[in-house]
Short mmCIF file of C-alpha atoms and ligand atoms in Angstrom, two decimals:
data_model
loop_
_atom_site.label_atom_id
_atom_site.label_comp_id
_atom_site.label_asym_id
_atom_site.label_seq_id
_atom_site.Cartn_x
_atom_site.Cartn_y
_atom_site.Cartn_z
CA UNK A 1 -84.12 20.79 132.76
CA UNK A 2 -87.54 19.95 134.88
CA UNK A 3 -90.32 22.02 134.30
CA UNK A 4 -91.72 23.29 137.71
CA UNK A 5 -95.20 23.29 139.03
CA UNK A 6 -96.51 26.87 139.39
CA UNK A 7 -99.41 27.98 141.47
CA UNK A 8 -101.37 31.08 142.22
CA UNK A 9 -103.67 31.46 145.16
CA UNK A 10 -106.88 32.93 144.38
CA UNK A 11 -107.01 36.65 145.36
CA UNK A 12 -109.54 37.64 142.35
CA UNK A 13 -112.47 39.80 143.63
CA UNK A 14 -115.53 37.96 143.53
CA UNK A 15 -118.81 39.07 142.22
CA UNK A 16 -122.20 37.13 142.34
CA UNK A 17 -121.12 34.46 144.56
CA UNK A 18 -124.62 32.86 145.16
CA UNK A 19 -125.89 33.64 141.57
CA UNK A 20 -123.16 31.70 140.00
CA UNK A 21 -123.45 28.47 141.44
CA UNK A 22 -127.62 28.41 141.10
CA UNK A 23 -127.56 26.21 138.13
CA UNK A 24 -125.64 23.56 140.12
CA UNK A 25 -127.82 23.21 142.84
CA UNK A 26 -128.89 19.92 144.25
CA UNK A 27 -132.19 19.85 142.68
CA UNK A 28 -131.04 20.86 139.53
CA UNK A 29 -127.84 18.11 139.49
CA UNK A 30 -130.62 15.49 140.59
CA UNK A 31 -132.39 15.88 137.73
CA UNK A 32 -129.50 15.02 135.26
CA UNK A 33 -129.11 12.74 138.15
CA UNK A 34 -132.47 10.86 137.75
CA UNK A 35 -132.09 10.40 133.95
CA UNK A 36 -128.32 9.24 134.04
CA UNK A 37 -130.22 6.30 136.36
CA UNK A 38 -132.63 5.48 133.27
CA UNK A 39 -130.19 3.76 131.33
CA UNK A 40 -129.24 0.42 131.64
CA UNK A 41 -125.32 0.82 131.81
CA UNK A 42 -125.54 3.27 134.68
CA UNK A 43 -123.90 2.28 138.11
CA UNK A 44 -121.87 4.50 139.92
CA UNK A 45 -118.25 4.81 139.50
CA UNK A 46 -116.39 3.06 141.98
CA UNK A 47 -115.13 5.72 144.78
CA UNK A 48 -112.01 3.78 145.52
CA UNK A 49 -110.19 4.64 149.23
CA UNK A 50 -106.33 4.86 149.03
CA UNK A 51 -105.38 4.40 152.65
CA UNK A 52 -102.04 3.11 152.24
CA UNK A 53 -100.94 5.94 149.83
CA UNK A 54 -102.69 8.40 152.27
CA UNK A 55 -100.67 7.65 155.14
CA UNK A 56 -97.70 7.41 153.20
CA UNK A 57 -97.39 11.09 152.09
CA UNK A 58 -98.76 12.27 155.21
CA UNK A 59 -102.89 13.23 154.85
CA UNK A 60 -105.78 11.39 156.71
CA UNK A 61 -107.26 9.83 153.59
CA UNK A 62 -107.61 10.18 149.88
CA UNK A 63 -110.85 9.12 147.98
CA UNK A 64 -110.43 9.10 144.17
CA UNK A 65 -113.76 8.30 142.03
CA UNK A 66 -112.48 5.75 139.42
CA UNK A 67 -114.47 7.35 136.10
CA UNK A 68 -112.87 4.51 133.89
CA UNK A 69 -116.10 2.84 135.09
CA UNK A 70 -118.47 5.30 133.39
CA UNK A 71 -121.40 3.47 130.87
CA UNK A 72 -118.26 1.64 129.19
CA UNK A 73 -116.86 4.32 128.32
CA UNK A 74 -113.65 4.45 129.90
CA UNK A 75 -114.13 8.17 130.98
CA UNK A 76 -116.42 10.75 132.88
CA UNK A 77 -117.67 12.90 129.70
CA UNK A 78 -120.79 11.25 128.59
CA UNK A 79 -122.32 12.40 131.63
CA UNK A 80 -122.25 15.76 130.38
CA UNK A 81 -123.41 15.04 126.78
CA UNK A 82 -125.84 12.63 126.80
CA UNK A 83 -127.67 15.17 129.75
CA UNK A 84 -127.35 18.00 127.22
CA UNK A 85 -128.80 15.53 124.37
CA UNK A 86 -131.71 14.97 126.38
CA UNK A 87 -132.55 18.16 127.14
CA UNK A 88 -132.42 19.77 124.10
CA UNK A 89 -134.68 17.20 123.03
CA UNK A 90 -136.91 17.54 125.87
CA UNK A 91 -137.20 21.10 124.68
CA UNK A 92 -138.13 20.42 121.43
CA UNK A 93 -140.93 18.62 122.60
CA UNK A 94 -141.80 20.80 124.91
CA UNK A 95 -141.96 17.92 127.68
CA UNK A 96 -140.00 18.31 131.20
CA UNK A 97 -136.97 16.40 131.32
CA UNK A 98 -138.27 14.06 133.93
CA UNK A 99 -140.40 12.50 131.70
CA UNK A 100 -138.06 11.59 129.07
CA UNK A 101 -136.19 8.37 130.47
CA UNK A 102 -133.66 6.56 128.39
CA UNK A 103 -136.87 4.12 126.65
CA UNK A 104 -138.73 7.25 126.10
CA UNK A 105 -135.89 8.77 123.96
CA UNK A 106 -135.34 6.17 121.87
CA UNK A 107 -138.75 5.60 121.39
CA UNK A 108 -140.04 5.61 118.13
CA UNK A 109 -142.61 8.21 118.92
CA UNK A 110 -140.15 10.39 119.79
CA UNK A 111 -137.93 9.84 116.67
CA UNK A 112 -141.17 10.30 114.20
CA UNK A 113 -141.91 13.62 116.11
CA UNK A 114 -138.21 14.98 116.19
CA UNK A 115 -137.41 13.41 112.81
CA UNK A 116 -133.32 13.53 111.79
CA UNK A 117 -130.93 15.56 113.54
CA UNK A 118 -127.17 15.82 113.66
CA UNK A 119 -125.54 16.11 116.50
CA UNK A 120 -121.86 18.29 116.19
CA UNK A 121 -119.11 18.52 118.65
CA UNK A 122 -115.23 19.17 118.76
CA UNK A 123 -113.30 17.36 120.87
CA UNK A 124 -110.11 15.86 122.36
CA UNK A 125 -111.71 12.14 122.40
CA UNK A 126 -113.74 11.84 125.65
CA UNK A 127 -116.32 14.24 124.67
CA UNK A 128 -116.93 13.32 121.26
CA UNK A 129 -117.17 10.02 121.66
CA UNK A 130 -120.17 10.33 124.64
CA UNK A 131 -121.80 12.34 121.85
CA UNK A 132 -121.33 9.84 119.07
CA UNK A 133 -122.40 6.95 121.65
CA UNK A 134 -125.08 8.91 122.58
CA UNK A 135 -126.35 9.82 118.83
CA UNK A 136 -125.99 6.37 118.06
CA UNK A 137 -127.96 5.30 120.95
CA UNK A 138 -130.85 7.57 119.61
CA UNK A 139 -130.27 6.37 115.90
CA UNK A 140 -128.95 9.64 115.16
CA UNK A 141 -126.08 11.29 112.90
CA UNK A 142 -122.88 12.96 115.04
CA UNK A 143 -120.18 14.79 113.72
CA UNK A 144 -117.19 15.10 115.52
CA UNK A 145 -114.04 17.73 114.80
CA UNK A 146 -110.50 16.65 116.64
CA UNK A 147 -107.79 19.21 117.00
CA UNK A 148 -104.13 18.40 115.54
CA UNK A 149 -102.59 15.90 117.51
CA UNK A 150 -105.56 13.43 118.72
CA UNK A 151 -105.01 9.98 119.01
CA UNK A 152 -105.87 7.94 116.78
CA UNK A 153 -107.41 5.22 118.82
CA UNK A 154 -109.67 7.55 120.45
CA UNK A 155 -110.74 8.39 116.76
CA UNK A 156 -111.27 5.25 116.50
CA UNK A 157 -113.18 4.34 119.21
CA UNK A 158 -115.76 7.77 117.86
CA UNK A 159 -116.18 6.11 114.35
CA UNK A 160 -117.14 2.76 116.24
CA UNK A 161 -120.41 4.63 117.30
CA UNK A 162 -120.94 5.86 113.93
CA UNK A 163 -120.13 9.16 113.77
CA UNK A 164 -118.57 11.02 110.93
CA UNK A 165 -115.05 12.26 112.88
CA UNK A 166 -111.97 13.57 111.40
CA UNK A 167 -108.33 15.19 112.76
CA UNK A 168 -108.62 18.80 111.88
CA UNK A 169 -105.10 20.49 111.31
CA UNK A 170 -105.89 23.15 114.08
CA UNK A 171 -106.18 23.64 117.84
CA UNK A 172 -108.47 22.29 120.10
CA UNK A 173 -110.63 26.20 120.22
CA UNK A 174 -110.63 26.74 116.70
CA UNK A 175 -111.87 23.12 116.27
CA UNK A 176 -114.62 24.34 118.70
CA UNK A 177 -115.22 26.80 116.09
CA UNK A 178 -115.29 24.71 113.21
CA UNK A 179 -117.83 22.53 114.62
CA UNK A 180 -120.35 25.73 115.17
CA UNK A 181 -119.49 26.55 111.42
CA UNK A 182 -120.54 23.38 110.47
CA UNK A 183 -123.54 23.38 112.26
CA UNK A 184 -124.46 26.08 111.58
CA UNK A 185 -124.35 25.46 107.43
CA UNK A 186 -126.08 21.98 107.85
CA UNK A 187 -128.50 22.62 110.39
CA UNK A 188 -126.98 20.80 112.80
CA UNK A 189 -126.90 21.00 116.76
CA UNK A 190 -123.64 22.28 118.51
CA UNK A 191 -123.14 19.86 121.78
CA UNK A 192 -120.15 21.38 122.89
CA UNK A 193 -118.76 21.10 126.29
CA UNK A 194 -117.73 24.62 126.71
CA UNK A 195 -119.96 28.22 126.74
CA UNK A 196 -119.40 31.31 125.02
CA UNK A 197 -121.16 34.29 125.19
CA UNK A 198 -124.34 33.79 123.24
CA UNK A 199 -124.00 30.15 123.51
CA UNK A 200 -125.27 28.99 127.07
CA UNK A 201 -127.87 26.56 127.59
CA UNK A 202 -126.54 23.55 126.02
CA UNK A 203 -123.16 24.11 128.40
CA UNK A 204 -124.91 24.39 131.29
CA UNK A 205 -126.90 21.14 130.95
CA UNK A 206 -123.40 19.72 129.89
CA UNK A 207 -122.23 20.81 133.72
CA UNK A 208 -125.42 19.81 135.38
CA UNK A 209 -124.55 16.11 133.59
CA UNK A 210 -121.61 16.11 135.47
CA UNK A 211 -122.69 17.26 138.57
CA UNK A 212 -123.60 13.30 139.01
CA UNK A 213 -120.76 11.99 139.55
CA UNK A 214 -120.17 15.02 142.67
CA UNK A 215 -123.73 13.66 144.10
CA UNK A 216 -122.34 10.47 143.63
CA UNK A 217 -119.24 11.01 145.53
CA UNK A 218 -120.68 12.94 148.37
CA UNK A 219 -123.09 10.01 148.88
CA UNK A 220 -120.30 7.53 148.84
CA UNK A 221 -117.86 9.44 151.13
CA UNK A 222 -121.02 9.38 153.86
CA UNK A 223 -121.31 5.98 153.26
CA UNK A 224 -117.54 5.94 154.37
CA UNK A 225 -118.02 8.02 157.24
CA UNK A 226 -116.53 11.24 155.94
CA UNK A 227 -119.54 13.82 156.22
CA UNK A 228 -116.73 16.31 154.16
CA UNK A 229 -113.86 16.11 152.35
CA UNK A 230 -111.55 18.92 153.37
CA UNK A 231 -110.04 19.32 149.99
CA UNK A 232 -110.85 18.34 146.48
CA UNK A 233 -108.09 18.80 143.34
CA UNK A 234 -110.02 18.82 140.07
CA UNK A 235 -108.58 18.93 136.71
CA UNK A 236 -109.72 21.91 134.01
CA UNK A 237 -109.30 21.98 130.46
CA UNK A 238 -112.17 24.50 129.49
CA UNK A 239 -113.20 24.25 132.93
CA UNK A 240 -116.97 23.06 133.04
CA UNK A 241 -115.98 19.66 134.83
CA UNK A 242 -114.08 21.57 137.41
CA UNK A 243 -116.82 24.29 137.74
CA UNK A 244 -119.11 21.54 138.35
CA UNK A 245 -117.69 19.77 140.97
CA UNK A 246 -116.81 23.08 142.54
CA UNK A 247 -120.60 24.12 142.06
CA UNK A 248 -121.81 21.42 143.32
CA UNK A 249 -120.03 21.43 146.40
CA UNK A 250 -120.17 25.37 146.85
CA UNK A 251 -124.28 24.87 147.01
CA UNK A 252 -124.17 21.65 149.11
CA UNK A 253 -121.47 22.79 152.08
CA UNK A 254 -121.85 26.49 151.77
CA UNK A 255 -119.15 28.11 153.74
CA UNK A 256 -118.12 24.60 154.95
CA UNK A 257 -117.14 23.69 151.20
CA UNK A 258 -113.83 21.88 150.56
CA UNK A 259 -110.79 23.79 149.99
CA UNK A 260 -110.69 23.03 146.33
CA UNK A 261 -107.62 23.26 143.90
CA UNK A 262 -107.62 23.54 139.84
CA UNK A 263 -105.25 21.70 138.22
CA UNK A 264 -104.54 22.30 134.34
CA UNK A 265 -101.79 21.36 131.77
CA UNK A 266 -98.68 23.95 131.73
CA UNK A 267 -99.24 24.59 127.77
CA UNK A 268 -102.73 25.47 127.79
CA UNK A 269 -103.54 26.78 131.34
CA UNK A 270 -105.79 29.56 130.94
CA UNK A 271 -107.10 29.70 134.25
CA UNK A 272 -104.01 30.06 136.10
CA UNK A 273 -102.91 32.86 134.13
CA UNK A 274 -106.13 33.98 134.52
CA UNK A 275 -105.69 34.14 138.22
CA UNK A 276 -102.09 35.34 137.72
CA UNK A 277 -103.83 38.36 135.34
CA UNK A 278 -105.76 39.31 138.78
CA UNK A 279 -108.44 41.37 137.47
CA UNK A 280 -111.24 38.39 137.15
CA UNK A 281 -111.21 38.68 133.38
CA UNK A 282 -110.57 34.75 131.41
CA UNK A 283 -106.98 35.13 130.06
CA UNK A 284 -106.81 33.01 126.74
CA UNK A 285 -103.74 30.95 125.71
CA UNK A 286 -103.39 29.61 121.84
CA UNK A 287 -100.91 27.82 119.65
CA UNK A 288 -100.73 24.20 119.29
CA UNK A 289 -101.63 23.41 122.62
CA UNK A 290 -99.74 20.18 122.47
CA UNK A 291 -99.25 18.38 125.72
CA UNK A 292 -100.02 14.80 127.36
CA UNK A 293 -103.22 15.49 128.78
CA UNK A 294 -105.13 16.22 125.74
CA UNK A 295 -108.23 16.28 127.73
CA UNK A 296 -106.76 19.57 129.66
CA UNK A 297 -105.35 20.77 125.99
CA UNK A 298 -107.72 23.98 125.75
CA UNK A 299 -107.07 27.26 125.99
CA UNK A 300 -110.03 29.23 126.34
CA UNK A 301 -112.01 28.87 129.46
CA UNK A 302 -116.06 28.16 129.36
CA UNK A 303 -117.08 31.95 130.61
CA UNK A 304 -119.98 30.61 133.11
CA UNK A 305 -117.34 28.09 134.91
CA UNK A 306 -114.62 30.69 135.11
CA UNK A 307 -117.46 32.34 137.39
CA UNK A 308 -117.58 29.44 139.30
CA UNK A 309 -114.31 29.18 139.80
CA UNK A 310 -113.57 32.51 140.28
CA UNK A 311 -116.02 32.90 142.97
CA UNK A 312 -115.33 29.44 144.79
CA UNK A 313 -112.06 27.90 144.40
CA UNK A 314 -109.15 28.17 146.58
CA UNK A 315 -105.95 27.52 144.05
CA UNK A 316 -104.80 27.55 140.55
CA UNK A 317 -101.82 25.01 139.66
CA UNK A 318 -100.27 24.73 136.41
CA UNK A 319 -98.57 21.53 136.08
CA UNK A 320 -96.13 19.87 133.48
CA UNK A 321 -96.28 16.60 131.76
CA UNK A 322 -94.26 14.78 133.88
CA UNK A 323 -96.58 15.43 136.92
CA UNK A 324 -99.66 13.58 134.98
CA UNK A 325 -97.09 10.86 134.15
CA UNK A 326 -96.12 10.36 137.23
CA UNK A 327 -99.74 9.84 138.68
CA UNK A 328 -100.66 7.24 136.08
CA UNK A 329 -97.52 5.65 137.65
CA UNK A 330 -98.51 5.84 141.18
CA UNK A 331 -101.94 4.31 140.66
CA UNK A 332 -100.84 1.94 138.47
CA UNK A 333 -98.31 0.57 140.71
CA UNK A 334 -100.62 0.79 144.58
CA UNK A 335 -98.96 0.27 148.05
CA UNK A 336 -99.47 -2.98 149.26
CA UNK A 337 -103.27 -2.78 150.51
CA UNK A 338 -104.18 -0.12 148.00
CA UNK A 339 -106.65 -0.69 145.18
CA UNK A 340 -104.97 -0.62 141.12
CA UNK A 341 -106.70 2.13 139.42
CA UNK A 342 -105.96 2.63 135.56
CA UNK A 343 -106.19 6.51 135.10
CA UNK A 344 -105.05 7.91 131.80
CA UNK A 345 -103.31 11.50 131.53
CA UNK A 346 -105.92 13.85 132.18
CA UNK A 347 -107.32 11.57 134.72
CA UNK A 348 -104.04 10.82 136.97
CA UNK A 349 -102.89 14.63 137.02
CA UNK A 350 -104.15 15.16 140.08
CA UNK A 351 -102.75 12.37 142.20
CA UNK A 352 -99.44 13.26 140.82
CA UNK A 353 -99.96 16.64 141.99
CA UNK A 354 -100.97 15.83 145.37
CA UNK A 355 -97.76 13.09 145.74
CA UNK A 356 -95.08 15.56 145.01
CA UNK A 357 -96.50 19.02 147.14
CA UNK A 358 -96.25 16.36 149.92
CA UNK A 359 -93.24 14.77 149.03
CA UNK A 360 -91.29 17.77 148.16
CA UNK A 361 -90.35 20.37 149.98
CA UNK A 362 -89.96 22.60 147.13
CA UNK A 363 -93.78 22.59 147.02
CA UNK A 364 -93.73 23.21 150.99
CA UNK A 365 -95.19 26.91 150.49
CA UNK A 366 -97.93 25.57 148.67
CA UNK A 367 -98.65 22.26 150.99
CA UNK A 368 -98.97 25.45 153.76
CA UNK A 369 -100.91 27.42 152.19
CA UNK A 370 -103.62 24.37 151.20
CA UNK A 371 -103.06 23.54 154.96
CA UNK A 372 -102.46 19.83 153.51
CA UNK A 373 -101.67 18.49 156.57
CA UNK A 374 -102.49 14.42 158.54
CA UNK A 375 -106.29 15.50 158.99
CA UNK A 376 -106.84 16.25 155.34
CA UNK A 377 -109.12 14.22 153.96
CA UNK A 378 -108.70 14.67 149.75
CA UNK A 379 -111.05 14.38 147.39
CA UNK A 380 -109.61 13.11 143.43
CA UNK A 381 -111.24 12.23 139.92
CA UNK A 382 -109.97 9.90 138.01
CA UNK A 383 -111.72 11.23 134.62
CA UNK A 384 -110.44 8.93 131.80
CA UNK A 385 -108.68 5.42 131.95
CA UNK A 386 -106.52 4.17 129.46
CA UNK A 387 -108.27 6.10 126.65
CA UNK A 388 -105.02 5.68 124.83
CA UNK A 389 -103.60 2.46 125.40
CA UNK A 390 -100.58 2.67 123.60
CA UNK A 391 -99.87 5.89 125.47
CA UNK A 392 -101.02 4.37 128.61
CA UNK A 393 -98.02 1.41 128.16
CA UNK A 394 -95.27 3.79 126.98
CA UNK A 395 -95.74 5.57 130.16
CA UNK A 396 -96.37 3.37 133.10
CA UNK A 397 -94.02 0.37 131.87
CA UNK A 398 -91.65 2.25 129.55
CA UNK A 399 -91.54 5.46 131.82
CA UNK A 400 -91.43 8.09 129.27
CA UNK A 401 -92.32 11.20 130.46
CA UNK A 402 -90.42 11.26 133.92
CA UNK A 403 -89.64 14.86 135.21
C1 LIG B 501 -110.37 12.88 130.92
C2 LIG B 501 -110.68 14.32 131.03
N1 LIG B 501 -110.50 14.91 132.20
C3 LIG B 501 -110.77 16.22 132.36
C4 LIG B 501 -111.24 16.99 131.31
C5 LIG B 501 -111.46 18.46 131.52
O1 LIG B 501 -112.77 18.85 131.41
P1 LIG B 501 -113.14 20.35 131.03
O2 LIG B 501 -112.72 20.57 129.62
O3 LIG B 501 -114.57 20.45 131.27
O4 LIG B 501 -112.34 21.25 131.92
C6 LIG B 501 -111.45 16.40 130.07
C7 LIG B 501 -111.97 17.16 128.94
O5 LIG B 501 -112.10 16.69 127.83
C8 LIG B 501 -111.17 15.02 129.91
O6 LIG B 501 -111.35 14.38 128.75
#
């Protein structure tokens, strides 16, 4: 039987809708913004136009920033960490962030007066290994915890940076737990790309990282002639990336901001049935959390991005495997004039979203009440490419997964 899409409008009261979004600012995001430019693999991402595909289900354009671009790294993530690395060492030092480039850091001034430090994160793959290429970058130790399930190349492709990573038999949330446990025995730094209460700065730095790639996109779109997008569809596992984005946007347009959708994975969508719960508290969902995006694969939302989002966005959509399948397939396999874009299965969720609300007219409520319509002009990530190539291959050529 095919597993449905579900969405929930947002209807949640909101509560400090100014205060939330103040650490995403503009001057704040340039900042992470002027040190991503210090090292010498940054570029931005390619903001690629789909004009064909656009026209084809109907909307005035789609713009999807291609993150398979990022520093090498095949995904958007070590925006977030390598941010967060360098402020917590800025702190240390008690120096502003600004004056700590990328040759500054790995100076060996800096690494006499900070001495050894190890660096400790859980992840899914994308994270941990912009924390292990960023620790290794800095001549530093990283530890990295993967929940049950990870692939194995993306461990891989961590331990080719150096850092000590295993497969935990656990969820992604109680790997996230494992990893403060750790750190906290062996004196080690938690990096972690989510917040809890009591556990703050280092996530909001983490957003702020990836509030780059939404400068980065704004500037591009301008450069395209579109002064706005009028919607944006951002994936969420814990949420920061999609809080970001949304931040970002929120303190740039003000009440002019996109009308922007969350997308999640069915099996671990905590923010949808946190919108579903209707009372503006973060609903958690455990278990294995198994499911193809394993990027989205997390069930307990970071608490200052559920503010964000709670405050800001427009639409919560749960979506089943089949859907990110299906957008991997789609950009793999352009319209004539379109460009190919490689997107992995967190990354390609969103397009396949978009596709079948058009395309269906089971989805036709929800097309209406986006107002998705020939003027919109839609806003994508891409956030991974094919972190898992094996994965990638069994999907877009062998077509497992279809709905
Ligand atoms: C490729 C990819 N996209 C999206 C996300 C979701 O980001 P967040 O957990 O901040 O919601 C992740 C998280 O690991 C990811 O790896």
């Amino acid at each position: 039987m095919k597993e449905v899409i579900n969405w929930k409008k947002n209807e949640l009261p909101r509560t400090d809708v100014e205060g939330c979004i103040e650490i995403l600012k503009e001057e704040e995001v340039n900042k992470a913004r002027t040190f991503h430019e210090s090292f010498g693999e940054y570029s931005k991402t390619p903001l690629q136009e789909l004009d064909e595909l656009a026209a084809h289900i109907g909307v005035g354009g789609i713009y999807l920033k291609d993150e398979s671009y990022r520093f090498g790294l095949n995904a958007f993530k070590v925006l977030g960490g390598s941010f967060a690395i360098a402020k917590y060492m800025a702190e240390k030092l008690g120096r502003d962030i600004s004056e700590l480039g990328y040759q500054k850091l790995i100076s060996d001034e800096v690494r006499k007066e900070l001495g050894d430090m190890i660096f400790v994160t859980a992840t899914d793959g994308n994270h941990g290994r912009g924390i292990a290429w960023t620790a290794n970058q800095l001549k530093q130790k990283s530890v990295v915890y993967m929940p049950k399930g990870s692939s194995l190349t993306r461990l891989e492709n961590i331990r080719k940076e150096g850092a000590d990573v295993t497969i935990q038999d656990m969820n992604y949330d109680d790997a996230v737990r494992l990893a403060a446990k750790y750190a906290e025995e062996n004196g080690g730094v938690v990096i972690q790309d989510t917040a809890w209460e009591g556990y703050e700065d280092i996530p909001v730095w983490i957003m702020q990282g990836y509030g780059t790639m939404a400068l980065e996109a704004i500037e591009q779109l301008k450069s395209l002639g579109v002064d706005r997008p009028t919607h944006i569809f951002v994936q969420a596992g814990v949420g920061s990336l999609a809080a970001a984005v949304q931040g970002v946007f929120a303190s740039i347009y003000k009440e002019k901001c996109p009308t922007t959708t969350i997308v999640e994975a069915n099996i671990a969508d905590c923010l949808y049935r946190s919108a579903v719960a209707g009372d503006g508290k973060a609903v958690a969902v455990g278990g294995d959390l198994q499911t193809l995006m394993a990027g989205l694969a997390c069930g307990e939302a970071n608490t200052i991005g559920w503010e964000i989002l709670k405050n800001h966005s427009s639409m919560f959509v749960s979506c089943p495997d089949w859907v990110a399948a299906n957008g991997m397939r789609i950009l793999g396999n352009p319209l004539k004039d379109d460009p190919h874009i490689i997107s992995g299965e967190s990354g390609a969720v969103t397009t396949g979203l978009l596709v079948e609300i058009m395309r269906n007219d089971e989805y036709k409520e929800l097309r209406e009440s986006l107002k998705l319509d020939k003027d919109s002009r839609i806003l994508l990530f891409s956030t991974e490419g094919d972190t898992d190539p094996d994965k990638y291959r069994n999907i877009v050529w062998d077509g497992e997964h279809h709905r």
